[in-house]
PDB file of N, CA and C in Angstrom:
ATOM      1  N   UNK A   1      98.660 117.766  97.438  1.00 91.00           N
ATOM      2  CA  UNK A   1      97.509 118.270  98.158  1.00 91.00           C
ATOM      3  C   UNK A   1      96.358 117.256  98.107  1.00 91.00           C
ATOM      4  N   UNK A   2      96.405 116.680  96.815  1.00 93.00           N
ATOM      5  CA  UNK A   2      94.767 115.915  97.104  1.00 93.00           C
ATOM      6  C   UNK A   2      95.923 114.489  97.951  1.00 93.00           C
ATOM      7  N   UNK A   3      96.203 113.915  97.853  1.00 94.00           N
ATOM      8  CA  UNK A   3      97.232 112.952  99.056  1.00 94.00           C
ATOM      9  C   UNK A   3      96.306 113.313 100.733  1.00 94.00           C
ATOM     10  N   UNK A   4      96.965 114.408 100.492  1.00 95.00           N
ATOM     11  CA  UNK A   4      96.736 115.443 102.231  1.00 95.00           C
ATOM     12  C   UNK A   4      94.799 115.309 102.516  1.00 95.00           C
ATOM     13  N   UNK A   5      94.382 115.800 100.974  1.00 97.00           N
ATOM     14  CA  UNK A   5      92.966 115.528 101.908  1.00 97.00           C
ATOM     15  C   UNK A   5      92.482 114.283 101.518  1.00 97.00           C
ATOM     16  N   UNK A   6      92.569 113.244 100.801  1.00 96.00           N
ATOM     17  CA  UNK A   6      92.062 111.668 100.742  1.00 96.00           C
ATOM     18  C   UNK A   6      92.465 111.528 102.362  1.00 96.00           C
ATOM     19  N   UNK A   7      93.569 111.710 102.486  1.00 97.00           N
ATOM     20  CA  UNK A   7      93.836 111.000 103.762  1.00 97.00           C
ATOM     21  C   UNK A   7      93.524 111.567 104.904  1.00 97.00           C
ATOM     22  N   UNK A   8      92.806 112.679 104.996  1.00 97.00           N
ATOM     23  CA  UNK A   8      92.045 113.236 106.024  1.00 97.00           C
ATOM     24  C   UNK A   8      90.675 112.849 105.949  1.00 97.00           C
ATOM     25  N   UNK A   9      89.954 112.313 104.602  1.00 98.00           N
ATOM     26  CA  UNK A   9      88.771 111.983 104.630  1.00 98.00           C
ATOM     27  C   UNK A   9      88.870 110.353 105.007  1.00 98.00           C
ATOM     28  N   UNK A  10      89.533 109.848 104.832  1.00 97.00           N
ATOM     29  CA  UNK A  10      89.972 108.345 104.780  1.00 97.00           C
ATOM     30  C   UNK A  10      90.026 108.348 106.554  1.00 97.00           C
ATOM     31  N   UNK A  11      90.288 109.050 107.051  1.00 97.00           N
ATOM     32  CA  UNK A  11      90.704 108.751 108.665  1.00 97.00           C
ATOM     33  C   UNK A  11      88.942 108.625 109.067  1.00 97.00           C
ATOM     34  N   UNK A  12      87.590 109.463 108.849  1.00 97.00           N
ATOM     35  CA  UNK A  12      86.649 109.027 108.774  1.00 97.00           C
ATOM     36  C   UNK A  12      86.033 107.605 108.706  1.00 97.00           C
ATOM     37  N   UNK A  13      86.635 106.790 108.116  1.00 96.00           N
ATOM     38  CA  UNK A  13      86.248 105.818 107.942  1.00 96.00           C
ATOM     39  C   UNK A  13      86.355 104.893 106.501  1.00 96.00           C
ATOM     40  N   UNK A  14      85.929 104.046 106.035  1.00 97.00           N
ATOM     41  CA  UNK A  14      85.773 103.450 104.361  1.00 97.00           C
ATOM     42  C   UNK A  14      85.422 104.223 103.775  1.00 97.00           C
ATOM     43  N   UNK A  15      85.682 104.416 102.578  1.00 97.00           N
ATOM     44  CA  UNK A  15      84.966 105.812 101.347  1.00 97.00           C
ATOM     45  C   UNK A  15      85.839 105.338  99.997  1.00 97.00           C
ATOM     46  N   UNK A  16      84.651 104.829  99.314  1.00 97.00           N
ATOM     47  CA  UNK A  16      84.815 104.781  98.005  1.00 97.00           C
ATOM     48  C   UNK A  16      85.497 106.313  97.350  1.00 97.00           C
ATOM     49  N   UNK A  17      86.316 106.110  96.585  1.00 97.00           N
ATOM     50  CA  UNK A  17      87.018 107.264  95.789  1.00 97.00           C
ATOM     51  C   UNK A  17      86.857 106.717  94.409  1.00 97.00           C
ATOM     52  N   UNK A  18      86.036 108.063  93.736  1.00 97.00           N
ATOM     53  CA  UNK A  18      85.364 107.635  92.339  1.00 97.00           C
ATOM     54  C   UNK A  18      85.786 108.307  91.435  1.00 97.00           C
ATOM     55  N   UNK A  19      86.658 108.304  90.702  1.00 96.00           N
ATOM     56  CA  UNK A  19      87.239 109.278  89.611  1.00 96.00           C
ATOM     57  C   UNK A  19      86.323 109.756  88.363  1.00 96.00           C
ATOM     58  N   UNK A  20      85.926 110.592  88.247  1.00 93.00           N
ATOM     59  CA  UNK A  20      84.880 110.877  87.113  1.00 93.00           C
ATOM     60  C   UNK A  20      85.679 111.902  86.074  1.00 93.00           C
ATOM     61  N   UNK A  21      84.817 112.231  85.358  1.00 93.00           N
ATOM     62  CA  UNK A  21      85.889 113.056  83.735  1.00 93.00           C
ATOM     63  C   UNK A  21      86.313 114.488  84.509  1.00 93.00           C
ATOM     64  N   UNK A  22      85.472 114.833  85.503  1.00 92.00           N
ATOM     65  CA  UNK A  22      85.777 116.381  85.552  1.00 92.00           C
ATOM     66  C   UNK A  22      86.114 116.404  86.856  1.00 92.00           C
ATOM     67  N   UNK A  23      85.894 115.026  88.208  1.00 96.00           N
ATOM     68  CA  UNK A  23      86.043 115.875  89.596  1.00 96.00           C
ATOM     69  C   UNK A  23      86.562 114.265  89.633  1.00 96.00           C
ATOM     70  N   UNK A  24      86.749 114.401  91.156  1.00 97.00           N
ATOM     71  CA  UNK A  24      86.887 112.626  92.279  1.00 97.00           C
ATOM     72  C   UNK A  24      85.916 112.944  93.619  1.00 97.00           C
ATOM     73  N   UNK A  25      85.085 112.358  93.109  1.00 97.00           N
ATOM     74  CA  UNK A  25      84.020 112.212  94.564  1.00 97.00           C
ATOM     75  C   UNK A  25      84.397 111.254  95.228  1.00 97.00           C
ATOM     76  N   UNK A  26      84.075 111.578  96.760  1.00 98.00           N
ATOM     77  CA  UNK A  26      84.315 110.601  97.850  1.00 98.00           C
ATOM     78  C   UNK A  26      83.042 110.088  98.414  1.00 98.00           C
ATOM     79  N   UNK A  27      82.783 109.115  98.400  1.00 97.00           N
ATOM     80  CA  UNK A  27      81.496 108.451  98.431  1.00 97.00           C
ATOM     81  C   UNK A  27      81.550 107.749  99.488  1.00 97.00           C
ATOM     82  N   UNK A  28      80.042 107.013 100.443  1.00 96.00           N
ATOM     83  CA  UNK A  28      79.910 106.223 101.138  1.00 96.00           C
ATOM     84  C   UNK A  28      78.351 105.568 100.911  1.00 96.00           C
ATOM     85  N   UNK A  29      77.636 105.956 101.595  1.00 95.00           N
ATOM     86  CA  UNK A  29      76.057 105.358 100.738  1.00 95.00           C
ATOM     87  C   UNK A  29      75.921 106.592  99.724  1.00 95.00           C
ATOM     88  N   UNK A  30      76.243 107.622 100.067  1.00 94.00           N
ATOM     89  CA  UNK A  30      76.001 108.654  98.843  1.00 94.00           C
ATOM     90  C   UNK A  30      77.591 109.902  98.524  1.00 94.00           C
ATOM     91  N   UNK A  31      77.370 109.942  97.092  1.00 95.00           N
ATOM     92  CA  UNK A  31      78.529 111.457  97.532  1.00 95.00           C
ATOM     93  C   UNK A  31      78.340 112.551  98.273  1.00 95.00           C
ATOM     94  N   UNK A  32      79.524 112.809  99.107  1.00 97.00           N
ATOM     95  CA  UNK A  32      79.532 113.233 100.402  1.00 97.00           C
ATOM     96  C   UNK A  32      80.698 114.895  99.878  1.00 97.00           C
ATOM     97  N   UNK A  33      81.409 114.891  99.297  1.00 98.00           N
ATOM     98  CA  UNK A  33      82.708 115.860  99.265  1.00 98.00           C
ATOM     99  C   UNK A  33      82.677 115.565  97.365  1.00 98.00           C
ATOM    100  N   UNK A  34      83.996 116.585  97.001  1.00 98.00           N
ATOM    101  CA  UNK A  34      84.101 116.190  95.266  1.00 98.00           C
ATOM    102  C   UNK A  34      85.150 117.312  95.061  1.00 98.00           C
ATOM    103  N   UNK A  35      86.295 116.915  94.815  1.00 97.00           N
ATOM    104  CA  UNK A  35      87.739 118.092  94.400  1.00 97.00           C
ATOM    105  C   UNK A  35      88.133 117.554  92.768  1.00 97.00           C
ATOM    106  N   UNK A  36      88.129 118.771  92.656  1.00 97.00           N
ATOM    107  CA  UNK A  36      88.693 119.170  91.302  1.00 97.00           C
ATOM    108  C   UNK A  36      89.983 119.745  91.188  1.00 97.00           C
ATOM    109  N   UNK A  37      91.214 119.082  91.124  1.00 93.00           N
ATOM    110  CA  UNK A  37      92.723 119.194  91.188  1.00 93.00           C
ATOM    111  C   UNK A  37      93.015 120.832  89.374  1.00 93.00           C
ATOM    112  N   UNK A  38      93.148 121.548  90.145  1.00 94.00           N
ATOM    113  CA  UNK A  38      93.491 122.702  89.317  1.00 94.00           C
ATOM    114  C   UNK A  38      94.691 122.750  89.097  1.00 94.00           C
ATOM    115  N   UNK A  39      95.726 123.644  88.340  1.00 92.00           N
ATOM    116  CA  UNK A  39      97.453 123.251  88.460  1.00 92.00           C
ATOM    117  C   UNK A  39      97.756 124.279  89.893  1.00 92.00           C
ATOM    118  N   UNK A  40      97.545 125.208  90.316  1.00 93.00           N
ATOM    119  CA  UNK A  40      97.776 125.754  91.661  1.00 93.00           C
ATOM    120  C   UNK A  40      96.721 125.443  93.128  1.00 93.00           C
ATOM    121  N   UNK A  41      95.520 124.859  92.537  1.00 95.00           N
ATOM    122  CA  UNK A  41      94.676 124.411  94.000  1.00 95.00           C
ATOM    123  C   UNK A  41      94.070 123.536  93.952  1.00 95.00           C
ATOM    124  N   UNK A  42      93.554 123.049  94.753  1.00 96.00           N
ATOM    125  CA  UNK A  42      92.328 122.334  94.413  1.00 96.00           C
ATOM    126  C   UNK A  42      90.820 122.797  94.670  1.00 96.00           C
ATOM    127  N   UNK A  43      89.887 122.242  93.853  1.00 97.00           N
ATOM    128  CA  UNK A  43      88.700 123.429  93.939  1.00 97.00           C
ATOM    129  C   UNK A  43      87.562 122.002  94.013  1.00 97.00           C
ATOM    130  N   UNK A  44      86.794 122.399  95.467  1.00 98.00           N
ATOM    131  CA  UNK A  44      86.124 121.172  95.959  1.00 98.00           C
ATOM    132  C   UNK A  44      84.551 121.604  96.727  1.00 98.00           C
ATOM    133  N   UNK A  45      83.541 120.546  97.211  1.00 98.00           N
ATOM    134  CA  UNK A  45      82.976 121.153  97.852  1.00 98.00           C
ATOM    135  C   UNK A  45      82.541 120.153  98.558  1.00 98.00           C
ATOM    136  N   UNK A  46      81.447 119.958  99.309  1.00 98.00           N
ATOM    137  CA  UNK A  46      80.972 119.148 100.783  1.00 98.00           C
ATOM    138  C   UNK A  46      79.863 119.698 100.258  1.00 98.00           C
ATOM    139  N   UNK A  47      78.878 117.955 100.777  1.00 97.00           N
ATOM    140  CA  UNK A  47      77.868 118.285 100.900  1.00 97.00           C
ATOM    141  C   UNK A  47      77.078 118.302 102.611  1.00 97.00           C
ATOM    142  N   UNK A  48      76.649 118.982 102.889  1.00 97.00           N
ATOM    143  CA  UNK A  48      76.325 119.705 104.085  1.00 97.00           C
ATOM    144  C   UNK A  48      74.584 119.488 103.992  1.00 97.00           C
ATOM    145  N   UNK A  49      73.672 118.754 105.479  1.00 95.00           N
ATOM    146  CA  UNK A  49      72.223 118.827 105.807  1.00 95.00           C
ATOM    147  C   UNK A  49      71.646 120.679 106.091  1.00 95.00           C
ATOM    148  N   UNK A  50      73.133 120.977 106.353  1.00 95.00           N
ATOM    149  CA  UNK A  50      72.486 122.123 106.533  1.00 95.00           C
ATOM    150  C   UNK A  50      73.547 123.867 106.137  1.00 95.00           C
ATOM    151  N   UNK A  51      73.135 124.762 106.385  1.00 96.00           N
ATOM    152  CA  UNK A  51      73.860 126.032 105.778  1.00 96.00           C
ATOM    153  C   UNK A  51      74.724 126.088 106.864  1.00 96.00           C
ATOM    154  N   UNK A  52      76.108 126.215 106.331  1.00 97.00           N
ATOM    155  CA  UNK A  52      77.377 127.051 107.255  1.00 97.00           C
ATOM    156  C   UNK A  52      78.009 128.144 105.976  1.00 97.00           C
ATOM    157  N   UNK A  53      77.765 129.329 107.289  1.00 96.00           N
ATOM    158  CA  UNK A  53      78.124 130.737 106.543  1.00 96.00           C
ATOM    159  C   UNK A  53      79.451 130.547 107.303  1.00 96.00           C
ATOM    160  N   UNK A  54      80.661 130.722 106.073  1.00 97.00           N
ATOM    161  CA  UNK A  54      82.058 130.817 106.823  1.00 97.00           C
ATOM    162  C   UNK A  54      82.461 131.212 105.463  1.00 97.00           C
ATOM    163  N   UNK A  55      83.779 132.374 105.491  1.00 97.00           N
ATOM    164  CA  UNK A  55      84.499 133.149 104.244  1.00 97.00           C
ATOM    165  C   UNK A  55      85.454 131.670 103.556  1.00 97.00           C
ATOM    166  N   UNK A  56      85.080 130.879 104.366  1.00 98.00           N
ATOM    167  CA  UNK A  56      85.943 129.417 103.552  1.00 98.00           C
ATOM    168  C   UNK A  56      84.865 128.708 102.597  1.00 98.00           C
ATOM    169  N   UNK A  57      83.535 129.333 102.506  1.00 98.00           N
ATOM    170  CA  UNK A  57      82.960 128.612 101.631  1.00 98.00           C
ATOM    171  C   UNK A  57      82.308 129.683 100.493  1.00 98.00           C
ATOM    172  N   UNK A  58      83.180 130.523  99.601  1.00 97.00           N
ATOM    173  CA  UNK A  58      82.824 131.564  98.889  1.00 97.00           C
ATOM    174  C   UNK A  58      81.487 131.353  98.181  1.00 97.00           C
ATOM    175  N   UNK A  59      81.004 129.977  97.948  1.00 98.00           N
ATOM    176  CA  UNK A  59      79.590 129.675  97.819  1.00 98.00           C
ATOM    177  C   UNK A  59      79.015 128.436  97.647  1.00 98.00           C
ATOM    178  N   UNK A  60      77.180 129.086  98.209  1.00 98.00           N
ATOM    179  CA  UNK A  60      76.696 127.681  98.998  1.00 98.00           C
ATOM    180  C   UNK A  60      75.209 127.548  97.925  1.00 98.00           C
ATOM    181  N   UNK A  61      75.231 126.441  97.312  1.00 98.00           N
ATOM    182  CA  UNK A  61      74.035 125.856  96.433  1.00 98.00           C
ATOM    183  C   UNK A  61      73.107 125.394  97.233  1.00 98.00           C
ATOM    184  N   UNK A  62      72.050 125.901  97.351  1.00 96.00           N
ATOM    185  CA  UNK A  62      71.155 124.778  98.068  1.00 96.00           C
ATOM    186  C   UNK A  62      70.306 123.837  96.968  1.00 96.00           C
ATOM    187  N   UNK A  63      70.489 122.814  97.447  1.00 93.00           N
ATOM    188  CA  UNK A  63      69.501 121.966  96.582  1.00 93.00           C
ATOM    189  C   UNK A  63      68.571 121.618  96.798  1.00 93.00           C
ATOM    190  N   UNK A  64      68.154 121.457  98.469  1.00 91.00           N
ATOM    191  CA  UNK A  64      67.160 121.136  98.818  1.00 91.00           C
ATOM    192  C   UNK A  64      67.544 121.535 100.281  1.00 91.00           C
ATOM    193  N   UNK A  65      66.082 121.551 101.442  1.00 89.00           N
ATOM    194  CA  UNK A  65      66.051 121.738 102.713  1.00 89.00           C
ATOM    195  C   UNK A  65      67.425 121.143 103.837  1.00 89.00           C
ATOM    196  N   UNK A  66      67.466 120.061 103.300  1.00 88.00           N
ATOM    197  CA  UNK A  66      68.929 118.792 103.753  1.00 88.00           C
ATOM    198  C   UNK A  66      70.287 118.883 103.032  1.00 88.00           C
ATOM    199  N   UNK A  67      70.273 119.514 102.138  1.00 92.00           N
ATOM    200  CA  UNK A  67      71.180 119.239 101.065  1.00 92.00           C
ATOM    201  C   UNK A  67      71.978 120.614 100.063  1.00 92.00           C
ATOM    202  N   UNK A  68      72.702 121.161 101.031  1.00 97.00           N
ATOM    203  CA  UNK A  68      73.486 122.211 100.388  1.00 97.00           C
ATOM    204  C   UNK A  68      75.164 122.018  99.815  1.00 97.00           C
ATOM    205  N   UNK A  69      75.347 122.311  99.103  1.00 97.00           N
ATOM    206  CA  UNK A  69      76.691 122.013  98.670  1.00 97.00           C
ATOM    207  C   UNK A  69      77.796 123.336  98.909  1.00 97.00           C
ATOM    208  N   UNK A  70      78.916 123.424  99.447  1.00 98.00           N
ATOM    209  CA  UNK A  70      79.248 124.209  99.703  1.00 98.00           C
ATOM    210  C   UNK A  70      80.774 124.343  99.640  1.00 98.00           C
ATOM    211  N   UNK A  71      80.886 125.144  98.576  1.00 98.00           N
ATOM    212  CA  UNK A  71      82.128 124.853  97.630  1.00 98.00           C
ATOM    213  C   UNK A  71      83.049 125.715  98.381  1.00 98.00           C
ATOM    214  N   UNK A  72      84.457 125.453  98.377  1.00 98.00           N
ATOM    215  CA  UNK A  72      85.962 125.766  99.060  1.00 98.00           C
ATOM    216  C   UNK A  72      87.115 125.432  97.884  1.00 98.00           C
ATOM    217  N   UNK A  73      87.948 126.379  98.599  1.00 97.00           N
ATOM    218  CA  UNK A  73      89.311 126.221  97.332  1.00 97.00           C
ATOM    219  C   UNK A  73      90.172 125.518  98.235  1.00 97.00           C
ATOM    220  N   UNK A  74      91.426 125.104  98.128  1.00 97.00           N
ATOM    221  CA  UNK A  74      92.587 124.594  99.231  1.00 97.00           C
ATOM    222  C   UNK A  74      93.818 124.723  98.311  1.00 97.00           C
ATOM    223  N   UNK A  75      94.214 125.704  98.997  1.00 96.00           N
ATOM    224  CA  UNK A  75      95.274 126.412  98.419  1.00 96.00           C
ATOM    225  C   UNK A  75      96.986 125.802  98.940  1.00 96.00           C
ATOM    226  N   UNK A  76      96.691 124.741  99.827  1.00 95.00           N
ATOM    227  CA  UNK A  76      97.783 124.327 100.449  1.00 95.00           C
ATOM    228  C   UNK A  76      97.530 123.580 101.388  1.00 95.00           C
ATOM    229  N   UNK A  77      98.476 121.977 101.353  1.00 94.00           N
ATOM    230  CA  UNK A  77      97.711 121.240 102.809  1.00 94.00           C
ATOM    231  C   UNK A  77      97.381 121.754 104.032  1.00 94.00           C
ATOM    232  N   UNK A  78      98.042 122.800 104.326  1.00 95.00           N
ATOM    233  CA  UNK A  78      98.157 123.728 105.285  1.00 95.00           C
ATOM    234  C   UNK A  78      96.761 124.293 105.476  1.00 95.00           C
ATOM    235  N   UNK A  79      95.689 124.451 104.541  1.00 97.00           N
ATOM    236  CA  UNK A  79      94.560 124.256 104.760  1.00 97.00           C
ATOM    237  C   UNK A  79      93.456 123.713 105.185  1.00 97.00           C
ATOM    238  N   UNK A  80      94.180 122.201 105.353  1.00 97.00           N
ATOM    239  CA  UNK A  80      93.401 121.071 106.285  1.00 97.00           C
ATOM    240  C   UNK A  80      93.479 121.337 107.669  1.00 97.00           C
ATOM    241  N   UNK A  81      93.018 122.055 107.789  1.00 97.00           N
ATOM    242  CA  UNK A  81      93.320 122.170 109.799  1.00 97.00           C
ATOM    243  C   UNK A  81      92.225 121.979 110.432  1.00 97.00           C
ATOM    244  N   UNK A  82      92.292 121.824 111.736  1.00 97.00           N
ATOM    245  CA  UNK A  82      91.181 120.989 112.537  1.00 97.00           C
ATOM    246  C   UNK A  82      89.708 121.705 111.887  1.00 97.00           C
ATOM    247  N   UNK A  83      89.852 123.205 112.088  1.00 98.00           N
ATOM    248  CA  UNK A  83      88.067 123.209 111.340  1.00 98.00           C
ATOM    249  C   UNK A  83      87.846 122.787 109.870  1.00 98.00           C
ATOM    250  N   UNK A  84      88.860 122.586 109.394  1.00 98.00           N
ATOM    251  CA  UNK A  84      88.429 121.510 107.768  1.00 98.00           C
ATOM    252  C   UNK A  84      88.046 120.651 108.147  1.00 98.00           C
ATOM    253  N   UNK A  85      88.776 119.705 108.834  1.00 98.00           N
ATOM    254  CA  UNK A  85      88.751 118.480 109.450  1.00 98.00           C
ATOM    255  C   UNK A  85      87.308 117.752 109.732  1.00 98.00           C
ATOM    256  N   UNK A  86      86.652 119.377 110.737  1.00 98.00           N
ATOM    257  CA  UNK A  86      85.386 118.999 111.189  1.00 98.00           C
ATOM    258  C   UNK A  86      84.209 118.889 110.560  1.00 98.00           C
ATOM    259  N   UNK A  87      84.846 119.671 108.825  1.00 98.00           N
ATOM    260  CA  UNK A  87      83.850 119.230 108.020  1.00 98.00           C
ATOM    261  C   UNK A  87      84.056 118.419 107.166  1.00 98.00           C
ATOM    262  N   UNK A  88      84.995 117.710 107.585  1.00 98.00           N
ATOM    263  CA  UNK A  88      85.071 116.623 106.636  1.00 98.00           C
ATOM    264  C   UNK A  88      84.509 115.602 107.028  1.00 98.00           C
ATOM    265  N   UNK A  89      84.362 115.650 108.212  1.00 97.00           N
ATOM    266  CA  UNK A  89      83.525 114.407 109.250  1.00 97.00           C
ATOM    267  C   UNK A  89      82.614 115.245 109.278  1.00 97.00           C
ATOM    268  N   UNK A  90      81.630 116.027 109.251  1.00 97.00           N
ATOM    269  CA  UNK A  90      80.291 116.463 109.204  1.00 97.00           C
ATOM    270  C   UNK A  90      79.897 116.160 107.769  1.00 97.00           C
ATOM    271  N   UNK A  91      80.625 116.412 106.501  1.00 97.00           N
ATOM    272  CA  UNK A  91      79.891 115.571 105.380  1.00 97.00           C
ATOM    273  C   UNK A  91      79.849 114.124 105.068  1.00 97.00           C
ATOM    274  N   UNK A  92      81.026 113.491 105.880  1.00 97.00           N
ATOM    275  CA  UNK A  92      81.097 112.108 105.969  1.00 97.00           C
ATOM    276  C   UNK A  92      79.676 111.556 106.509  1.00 97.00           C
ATOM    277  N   UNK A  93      79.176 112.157 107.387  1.00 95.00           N
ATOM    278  CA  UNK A  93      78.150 111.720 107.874  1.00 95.00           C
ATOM    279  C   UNK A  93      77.111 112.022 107.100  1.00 95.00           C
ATOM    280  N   UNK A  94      77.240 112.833 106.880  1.00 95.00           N
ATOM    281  CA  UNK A  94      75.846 113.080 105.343  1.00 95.00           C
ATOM    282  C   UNK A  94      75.919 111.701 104.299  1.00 95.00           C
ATOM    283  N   UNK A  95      77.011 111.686 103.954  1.00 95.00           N
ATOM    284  CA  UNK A  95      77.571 110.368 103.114  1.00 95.00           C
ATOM    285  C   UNK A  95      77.110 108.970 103.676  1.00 95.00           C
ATOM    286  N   UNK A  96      76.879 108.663 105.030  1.00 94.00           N
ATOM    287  CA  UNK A  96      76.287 108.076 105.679  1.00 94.00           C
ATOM    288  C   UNK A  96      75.129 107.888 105.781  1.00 94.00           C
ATOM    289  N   UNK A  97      74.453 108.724 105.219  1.00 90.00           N
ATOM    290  CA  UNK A  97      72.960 109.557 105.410  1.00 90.00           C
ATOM    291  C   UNK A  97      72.264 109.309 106.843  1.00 90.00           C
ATOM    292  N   UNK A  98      73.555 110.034 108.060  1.00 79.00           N
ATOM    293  CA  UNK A  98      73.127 109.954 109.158  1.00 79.00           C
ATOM    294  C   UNK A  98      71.700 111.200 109.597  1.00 79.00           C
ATOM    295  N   UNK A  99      72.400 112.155 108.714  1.00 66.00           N
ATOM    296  CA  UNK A  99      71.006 113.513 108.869  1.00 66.00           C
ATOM    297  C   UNK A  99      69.837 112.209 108.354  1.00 66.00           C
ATOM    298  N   UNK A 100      69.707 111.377 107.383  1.00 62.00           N
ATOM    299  CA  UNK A 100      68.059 111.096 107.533  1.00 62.00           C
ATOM    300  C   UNK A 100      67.647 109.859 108.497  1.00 62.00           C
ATOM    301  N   UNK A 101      68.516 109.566 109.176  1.00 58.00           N
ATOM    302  CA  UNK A 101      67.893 108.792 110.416  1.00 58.00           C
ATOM    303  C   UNK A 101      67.987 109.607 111.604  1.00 58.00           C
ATOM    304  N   UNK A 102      68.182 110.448 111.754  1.00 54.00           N
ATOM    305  CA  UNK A 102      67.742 111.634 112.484  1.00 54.00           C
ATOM    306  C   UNK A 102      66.510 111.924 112.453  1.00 54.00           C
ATOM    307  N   UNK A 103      66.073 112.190 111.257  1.00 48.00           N
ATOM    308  CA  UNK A 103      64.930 112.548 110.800  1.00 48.00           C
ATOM    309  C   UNK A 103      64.246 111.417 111.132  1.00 48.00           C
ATOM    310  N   UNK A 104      63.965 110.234 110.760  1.00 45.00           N
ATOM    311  CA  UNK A 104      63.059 109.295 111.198  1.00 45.00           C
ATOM    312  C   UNK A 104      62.548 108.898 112.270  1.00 45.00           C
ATOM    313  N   UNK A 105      63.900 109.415 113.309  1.00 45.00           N
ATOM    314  CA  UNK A 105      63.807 108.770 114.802  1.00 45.00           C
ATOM    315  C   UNK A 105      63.349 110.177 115.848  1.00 45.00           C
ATOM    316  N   UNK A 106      62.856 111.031 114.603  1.00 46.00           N
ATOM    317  CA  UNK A 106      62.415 111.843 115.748  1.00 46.00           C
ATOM    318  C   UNK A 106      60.493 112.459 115.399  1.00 46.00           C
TER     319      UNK A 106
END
């Protein structure tokens, strides 16, 4: 399973993969995503500019106005499907820190 989603975040583009004691964040100018390999799932979250209410994200941290984290389980690659997908490229871009040149240019 984590195979299945590196390589769905990897189709995004370059992304540092950072192994730390407790998770593997996927990084680009900043960490963007972060899974924690359990023995039956994996338990992960995205970081998100903004709130998405969906029963796939049993819960959402806000940290700040830009910056919510919004944790998901993946119970099977079979879970990567196109609307994962789309947030995997919507936090990629956070990782980018495309939300704050948004902000500048407007």
């Amino acid at each position: 399973m984590f195979e299945a989603f590196a390589a769905a975040v990897h189709e995004c583009g370059p992304v540092t993969v950072i192994p730390e004691k407790t998770r593997i964040a996927f990084h680009v100018r900043m960490s963007f995503a972060a899974i924690t390999p359990r023995p039956q799932h994996l338990s992960g979250h995205f970081v998100f500019a903004r709130r998405i209410d969906n029963p796939r994200f049993p819960r959402i941290d806000t940290i700040s106005p830009r910056n919510h984290l919004h944790h998901f389980r993946l119970q099977s690659p079979d879970d990567i499907d196109e609307q994962f997908r789309g947030w995997i490229r919507e936090a990629y871009a956070v990782g980018e820190q495309k939300h704050l040149e948004e902000i500048h240019h407007t």
